[in-house]
Short mmCIF file of C-alpha atoms and ligand atoms in Angstrom, two decimals:
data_model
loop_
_atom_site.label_atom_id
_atom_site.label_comp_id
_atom_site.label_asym_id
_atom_site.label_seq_id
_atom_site.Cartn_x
_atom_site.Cartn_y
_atom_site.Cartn_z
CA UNK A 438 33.68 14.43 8.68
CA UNK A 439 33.58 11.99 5.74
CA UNK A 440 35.55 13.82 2.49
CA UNK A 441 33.69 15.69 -0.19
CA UNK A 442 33.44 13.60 -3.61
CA UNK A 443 35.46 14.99 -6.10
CA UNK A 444 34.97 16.71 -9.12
CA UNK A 445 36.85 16.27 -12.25
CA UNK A 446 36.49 17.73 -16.00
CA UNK A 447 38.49 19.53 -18.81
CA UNK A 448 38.36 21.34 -21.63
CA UNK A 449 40.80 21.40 -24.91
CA UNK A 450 42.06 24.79 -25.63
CA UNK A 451 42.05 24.04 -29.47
CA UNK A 452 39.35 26.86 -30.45
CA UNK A 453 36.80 29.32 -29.82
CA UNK A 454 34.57 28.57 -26.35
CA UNK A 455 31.18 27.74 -28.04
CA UNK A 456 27.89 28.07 -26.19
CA UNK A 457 27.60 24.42 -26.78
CA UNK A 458 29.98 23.69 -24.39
CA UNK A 459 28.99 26.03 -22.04
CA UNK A 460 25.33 24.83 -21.91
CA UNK A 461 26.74 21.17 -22.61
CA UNK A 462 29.57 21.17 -20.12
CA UNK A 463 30.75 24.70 -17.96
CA UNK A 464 27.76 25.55 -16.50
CA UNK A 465 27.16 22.30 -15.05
CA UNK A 466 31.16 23.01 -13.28
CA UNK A 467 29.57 26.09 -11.75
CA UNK A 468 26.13 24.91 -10.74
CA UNK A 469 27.71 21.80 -9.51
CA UNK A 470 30.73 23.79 -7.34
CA UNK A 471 28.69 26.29 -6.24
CA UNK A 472 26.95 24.73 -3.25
CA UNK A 473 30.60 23.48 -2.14
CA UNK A 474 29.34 19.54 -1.91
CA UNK A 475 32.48 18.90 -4.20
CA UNK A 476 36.46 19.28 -4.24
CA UNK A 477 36.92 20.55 -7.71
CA UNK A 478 39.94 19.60 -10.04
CA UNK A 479 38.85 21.55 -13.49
CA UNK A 480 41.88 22.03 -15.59
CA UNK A 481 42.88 22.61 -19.22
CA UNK A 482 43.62 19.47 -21.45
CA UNK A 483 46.38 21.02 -23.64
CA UNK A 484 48.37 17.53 -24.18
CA UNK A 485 44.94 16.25 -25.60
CA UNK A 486 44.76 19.44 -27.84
CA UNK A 487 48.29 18.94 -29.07
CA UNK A 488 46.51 16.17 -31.21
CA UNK A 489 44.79 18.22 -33.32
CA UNK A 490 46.70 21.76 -32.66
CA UNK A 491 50.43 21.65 -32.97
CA UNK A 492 51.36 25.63 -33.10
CA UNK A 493 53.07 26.82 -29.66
CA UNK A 494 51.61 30.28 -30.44
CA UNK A 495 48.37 29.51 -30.83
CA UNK A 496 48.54 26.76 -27.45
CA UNK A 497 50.16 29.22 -25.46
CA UNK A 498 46.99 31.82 -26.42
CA UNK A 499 44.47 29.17 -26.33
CA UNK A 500 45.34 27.49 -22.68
CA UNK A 501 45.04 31.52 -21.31
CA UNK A 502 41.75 31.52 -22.94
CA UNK A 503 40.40 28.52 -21.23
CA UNK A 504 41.68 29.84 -17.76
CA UNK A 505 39.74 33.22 -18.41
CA UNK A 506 36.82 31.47 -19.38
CA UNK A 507 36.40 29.21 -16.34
CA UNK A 508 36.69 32.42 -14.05
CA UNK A 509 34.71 34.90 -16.71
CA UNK A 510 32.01 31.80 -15.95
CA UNK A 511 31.93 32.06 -12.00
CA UNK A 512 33.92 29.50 -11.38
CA UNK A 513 35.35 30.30 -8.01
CA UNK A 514 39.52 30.22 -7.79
CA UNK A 515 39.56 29.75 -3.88
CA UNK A 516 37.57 26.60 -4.35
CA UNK A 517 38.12 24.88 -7.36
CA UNK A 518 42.02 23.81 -7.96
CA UNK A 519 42.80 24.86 -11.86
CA UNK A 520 45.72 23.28 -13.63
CA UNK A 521 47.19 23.06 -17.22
CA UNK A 522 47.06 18.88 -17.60
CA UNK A 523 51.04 19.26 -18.77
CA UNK A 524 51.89 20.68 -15.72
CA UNK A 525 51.09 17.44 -14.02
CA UNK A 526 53.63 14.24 -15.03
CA UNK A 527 51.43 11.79 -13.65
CA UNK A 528 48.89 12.57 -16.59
CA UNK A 529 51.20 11.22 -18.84
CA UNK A 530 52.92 8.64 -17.13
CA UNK A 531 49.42 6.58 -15.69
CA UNK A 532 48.31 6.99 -19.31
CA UNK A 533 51.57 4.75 -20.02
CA UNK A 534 50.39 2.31 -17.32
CA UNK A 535 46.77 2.25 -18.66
CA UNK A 536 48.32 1.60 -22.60
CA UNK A 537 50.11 -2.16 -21.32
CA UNK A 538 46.80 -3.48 -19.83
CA UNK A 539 44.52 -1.92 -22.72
CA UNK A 540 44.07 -4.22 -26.03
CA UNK A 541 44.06 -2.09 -29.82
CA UNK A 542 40.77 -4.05 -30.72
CA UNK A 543 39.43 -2.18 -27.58
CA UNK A 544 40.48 1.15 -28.32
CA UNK A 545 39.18 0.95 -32.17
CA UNK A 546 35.63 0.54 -30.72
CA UNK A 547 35.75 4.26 -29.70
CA UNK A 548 33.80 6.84 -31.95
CA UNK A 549 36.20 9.43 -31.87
CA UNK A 550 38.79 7.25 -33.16
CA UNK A 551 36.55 5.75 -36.04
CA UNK A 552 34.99 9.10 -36.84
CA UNK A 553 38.79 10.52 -37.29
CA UNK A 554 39.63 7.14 -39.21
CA UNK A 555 36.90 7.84 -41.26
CA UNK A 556 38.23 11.07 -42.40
CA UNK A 557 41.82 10.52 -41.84
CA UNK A 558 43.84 7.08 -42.64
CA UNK A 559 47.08 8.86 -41.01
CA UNK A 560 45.70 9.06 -37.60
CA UNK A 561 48.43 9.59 -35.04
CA UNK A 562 48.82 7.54 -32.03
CA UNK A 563 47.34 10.28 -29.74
CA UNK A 564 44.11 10.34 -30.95
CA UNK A 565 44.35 6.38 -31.24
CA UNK A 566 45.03 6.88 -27.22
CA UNK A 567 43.23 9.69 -26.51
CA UNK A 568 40.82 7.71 -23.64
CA UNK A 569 43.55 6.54 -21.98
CA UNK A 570 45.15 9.46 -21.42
CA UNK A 571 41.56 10.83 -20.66
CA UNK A 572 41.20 8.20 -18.16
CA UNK A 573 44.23 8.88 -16.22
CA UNK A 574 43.10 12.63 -15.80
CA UNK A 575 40.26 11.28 -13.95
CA UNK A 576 41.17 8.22 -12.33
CA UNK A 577 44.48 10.18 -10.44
CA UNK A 578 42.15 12.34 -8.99
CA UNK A 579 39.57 9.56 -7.31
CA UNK A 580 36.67 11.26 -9.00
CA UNK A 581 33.50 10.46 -8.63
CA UNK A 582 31.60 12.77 -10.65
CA UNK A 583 32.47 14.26 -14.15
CA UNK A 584 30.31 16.94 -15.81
CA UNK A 585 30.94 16.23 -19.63
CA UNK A 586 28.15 16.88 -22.72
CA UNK A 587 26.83 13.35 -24.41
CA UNK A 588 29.82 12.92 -26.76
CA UNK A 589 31.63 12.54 -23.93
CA UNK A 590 29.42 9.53 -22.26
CA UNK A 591 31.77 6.92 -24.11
CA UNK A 592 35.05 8.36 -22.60
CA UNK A 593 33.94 8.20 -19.35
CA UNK A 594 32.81 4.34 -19.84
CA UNK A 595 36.30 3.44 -21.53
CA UNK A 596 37.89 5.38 -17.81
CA UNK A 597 35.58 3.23 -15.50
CA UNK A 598 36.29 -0.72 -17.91
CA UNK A 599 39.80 0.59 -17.15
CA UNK A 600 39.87 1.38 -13.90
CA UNK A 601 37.90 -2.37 -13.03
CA UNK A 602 40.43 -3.83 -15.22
CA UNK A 603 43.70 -2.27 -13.66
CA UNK A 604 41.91 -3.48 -10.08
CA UNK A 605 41.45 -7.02 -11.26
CA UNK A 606 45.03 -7.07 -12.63
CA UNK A 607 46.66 -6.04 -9.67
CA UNK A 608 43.84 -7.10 -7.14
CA UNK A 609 43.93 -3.90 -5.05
CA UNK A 610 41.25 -1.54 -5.40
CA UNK A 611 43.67 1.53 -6.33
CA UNK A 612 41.04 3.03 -8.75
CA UNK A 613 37.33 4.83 -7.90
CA UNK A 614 34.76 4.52 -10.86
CA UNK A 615 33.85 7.78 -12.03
CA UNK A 616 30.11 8.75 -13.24
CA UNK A 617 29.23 10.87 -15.83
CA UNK A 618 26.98 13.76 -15.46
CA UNK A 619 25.28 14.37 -18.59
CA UNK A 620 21.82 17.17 -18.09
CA UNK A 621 19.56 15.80 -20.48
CA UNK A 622 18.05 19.18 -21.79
CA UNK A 623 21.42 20.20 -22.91
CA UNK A 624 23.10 17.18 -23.59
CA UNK A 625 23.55 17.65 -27.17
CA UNK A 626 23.42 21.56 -27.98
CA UNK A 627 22.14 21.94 -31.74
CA UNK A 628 24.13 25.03 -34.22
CA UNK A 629 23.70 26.89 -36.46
CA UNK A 630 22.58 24.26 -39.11
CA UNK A 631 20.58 21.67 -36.75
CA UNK A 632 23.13 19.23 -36.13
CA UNK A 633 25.14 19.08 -32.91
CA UNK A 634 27.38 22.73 -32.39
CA UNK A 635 31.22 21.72 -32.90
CA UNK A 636 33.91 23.53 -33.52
CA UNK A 637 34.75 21.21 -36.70
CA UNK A 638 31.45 21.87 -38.10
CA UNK A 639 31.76 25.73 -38.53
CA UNK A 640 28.05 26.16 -37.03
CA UNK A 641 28.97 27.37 -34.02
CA UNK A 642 28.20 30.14 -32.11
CA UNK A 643 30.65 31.75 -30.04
CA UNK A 644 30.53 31.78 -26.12
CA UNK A 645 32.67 35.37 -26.02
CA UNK A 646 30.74 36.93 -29.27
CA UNK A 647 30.52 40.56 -29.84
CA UNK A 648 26.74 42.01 -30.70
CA UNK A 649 27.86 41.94 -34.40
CA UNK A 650 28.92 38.70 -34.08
CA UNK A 651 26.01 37.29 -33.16
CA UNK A 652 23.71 38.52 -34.95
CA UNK A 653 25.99 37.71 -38.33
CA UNK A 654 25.78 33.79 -36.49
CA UNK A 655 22.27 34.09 -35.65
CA UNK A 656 21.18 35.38 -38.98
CA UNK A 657 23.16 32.41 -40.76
CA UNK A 658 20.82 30.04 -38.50
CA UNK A 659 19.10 27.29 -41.05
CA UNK A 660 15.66 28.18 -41.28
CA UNK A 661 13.19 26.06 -43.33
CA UNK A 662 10.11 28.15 -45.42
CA UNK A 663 7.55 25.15 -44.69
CA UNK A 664 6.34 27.29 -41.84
CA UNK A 665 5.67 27.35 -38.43
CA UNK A 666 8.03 27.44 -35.81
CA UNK A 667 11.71 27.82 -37.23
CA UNK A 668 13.15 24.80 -35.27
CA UNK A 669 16.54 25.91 -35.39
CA UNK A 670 16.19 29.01 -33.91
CA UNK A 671 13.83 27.89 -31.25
CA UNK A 672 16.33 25.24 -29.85
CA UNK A 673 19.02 27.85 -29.78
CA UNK A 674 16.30 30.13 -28.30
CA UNK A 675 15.34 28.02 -25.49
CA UNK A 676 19.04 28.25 -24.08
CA UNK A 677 18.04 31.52 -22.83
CA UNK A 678 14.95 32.30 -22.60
CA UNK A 679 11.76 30.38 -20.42
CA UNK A 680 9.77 28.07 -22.94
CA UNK A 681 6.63 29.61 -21.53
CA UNK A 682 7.80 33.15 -22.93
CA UNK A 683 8.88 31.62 -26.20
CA UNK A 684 5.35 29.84 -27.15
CA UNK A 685 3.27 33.17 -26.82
CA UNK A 686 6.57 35.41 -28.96
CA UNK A 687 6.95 32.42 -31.33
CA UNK A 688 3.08 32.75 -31.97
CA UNK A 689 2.86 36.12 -32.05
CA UNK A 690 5.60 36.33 -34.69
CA UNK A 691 4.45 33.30 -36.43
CA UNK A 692 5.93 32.87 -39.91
CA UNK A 693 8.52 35.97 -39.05
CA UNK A 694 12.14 34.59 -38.97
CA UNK A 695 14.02 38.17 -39.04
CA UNK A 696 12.37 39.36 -35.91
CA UNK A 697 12.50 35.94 -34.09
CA UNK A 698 16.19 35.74 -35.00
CA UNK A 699 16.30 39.83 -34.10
CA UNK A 700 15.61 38.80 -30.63
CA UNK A 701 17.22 36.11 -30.43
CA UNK A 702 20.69 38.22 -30.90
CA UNK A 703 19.05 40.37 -28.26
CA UNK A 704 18.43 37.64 -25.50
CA UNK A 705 22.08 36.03 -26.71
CA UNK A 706 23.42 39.87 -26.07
CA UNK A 707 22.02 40.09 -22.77
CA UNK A 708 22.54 36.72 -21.12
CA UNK A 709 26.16 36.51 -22.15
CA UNK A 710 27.14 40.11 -21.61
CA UNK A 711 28.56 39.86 -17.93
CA UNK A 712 30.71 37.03 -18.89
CA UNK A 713 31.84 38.84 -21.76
CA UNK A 714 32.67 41.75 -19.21
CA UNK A 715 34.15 39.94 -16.91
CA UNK A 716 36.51 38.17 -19.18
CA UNK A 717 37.84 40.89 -21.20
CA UNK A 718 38.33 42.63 -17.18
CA UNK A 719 40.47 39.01 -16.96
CA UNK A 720 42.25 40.09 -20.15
CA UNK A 721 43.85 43.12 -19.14
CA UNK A 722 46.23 41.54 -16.53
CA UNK A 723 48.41 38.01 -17.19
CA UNK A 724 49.32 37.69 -13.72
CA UNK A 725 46.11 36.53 -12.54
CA UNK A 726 46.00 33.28 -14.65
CA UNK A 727 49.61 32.55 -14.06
CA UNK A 728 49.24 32.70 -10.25
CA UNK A 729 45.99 30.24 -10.51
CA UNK A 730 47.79 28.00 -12.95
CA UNK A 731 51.16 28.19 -10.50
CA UNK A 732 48.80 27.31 -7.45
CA UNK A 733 46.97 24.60 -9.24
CA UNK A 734 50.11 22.93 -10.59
CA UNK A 735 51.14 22.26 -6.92
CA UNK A 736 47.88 21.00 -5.60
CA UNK A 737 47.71 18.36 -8.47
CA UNK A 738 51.23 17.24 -8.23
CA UNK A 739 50.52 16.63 -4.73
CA UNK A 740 47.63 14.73 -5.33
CA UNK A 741 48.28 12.95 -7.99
CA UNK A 742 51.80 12.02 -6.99
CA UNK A 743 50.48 10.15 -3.78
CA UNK A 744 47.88 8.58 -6.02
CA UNK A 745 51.04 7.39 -8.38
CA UNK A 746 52.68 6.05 -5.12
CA UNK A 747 49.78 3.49 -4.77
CA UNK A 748 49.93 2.60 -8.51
CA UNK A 749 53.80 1.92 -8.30
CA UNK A 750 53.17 -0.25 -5.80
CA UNK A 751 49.96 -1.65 -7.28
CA UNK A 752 52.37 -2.55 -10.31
CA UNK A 753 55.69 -4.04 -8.85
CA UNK A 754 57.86 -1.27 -9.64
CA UNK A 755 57.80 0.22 -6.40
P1 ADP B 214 33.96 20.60 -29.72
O1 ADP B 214 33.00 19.45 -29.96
O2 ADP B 214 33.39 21.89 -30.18
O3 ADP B 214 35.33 20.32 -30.24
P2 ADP B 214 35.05 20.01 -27.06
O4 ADP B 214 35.28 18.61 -27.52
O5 ADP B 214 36.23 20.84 -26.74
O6 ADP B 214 34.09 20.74 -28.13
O7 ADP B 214 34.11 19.95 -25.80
C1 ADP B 214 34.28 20.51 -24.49
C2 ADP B 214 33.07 20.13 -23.63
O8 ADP B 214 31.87 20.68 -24.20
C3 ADP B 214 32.83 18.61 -23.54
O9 ADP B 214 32.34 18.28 -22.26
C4 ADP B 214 31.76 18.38 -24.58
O10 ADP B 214 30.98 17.23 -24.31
C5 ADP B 214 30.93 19.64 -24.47
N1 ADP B 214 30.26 19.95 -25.74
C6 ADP B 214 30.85 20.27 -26.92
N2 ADP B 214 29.92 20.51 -27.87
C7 ADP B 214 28.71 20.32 -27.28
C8 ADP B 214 27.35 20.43 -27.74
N3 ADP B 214 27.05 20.78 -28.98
N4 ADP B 214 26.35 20.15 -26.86
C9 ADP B 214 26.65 19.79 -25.59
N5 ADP B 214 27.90 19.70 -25.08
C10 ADP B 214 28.92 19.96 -25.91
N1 LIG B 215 37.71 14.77 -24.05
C1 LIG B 215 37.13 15.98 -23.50
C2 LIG B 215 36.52 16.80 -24.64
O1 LIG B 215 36.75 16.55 -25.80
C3 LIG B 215 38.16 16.80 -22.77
C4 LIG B 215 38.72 16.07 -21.61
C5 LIG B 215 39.99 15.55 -21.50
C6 LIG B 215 38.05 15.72 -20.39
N2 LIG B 215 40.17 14.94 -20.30
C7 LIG B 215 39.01 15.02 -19.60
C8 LIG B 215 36.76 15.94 -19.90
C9 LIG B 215 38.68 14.53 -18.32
C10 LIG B 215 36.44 15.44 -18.63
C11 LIG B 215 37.40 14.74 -17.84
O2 LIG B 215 35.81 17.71 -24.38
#
């Protein structure tokens, strides 16, 4: 029996879960695992976060909170291997590799790197490398398939110019070229204000949200008075609820933002509240993330380290 293609994606643990990224990236991990047509490698990119979040408290809460999520989800723990990205060397050590055959004019192409630029002339050398260190978390796994939201598309094509070029280089083919997948419905979730939902925007709102929190969120949605369908609610709306249902409410209540937003807290409340559940069940009891992460940590290694044994080779020093 030929092998299953494998799965590969991350998140950082450097905030609060936003319903962005679960309609942008997470629920594409459990749609996509669920009918078992994938091996699953899903882990938590910590040594990206440190970029941006350098507070060993706060990391040490934060990776937990990923791990919790990706179960509270439905992400199944007998099937999909879970690992903390510093609990794997290789991570680190291919991103080295990938750095010598990688130009700086190449890397200052990327957005995230000008966007920080633009707001930062200090950048530190990890963001600088963040794709390559991006790329080795995919590439050591052979993946062919990596669920990501649309800021993400660039990453992945930065993983597969580097995995061609480390193939030419060393004329083996020791690297697989990835594909993104990108659902084009939910590609770019809007917040609170219109533009895209991100954590460094402040117009987000939250994937594990109390009923009080929402509806302080959904009532500080951006609503325009020229009208008509309140846009911004609407696109948060249609997250959860069928379109088909929304044109005869958003008729109905035509011109009447509290109750539109009223329900929308409501739907939000509802569709959300078994994860919510289910995750603050996860909360009561540390041992259960500890023993995934423990598990996960070997099946990476393993993998990865036999992937590394090629590269060595590929590269002379083995
Ligand atoms: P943030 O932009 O809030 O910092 P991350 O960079 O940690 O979020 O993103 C984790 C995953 O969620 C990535 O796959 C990313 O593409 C996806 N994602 C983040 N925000 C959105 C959004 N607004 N719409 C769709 N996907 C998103
Ligand atoms: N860069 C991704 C983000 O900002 C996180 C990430 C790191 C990732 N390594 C990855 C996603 C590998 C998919 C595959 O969300």
């Amino acid at each position: 029996m030929a092998e299953k293609p494998v799965l590969v994606s991350g998140v950082k643990p450097t905030g609060d879960l936003h319903i962005g990224n679960y309609f942008g990236a997470m629920r594409q991990f459990v749609e996509l695992t669920r009918k078992g047509e994938y091996r699953p490698f899903i882990f938590v990119a910590d040594y990206h976060a440190l970029n941006t979040m350098q507070d060993a408290e706060e990391m040490r809460r934060r990776i937990r909170e990923i791990v919790m999520a990706y179960l509270a989800i439905g992400l199944d723990p007998e099937q999909v291997v879970f690992f903390k990205q510093s609990d794997v060397p290789a991570h680190t050590e291919l991103c080295w590799i990938f750095d010598t055959i990688t130009t700086m004019p190449y890397l200052m192409r990327a957005h995230a790197f000008k966007d920080a630029e633009a707001k930062n002339k200090e950048i530190n050398v990890g963001t600088f490398n963040y794709p390559m260190l991006m790329a080795a978390d995919i590439l050591l796994y052979d993946a062919k398939v990596v669920p990501v939201g649309a800021d993400q598309k660039q990453h992945i094509e930065i993983t597969r110019d580097t995995a061609e070029k480390f193939n030419r280089i060393f004329k083996e083919e020791v690297f697989t070229l990835p594909e993104p997948y990108i659902m084009p419905e939910v590609a770019t979730v809007p917040g609170t204000d219109g533009q895209k939902m991100s954590k460094s925007y402040g117009n987000v709102i939250p994937l594990f949200a109390s009923r009080d929190e929402l509806h302080k969120r959904v009532m500080s949605i951006v609503t325009d008075s020229s009208g008509g369908r309140p846009e911004n609610v609407y696109a948060i709306h249609k997250l959860v609820r069928s379109e088909n249902e929304l044109e005869t409410i958003y008729q109905e209540n035509e011109g009447n933002y509290k109750a539109l937003k009223e329900l929308l807290v409501e739907d939000l409340d509802a569709y959300f509240a078994p994860i919510r559940a289910e995750y603050e069940e996860l909360a009561k009891d540390d041992s259960i993330v500890d023993a995934i992460l423990a598990k996960g940590k070997q099946e990476a290694r393993a993998l990865s380290e036999a992937k590394m044994g090629l590269v060595r080779g590929a590269i002379g020093v083995a």
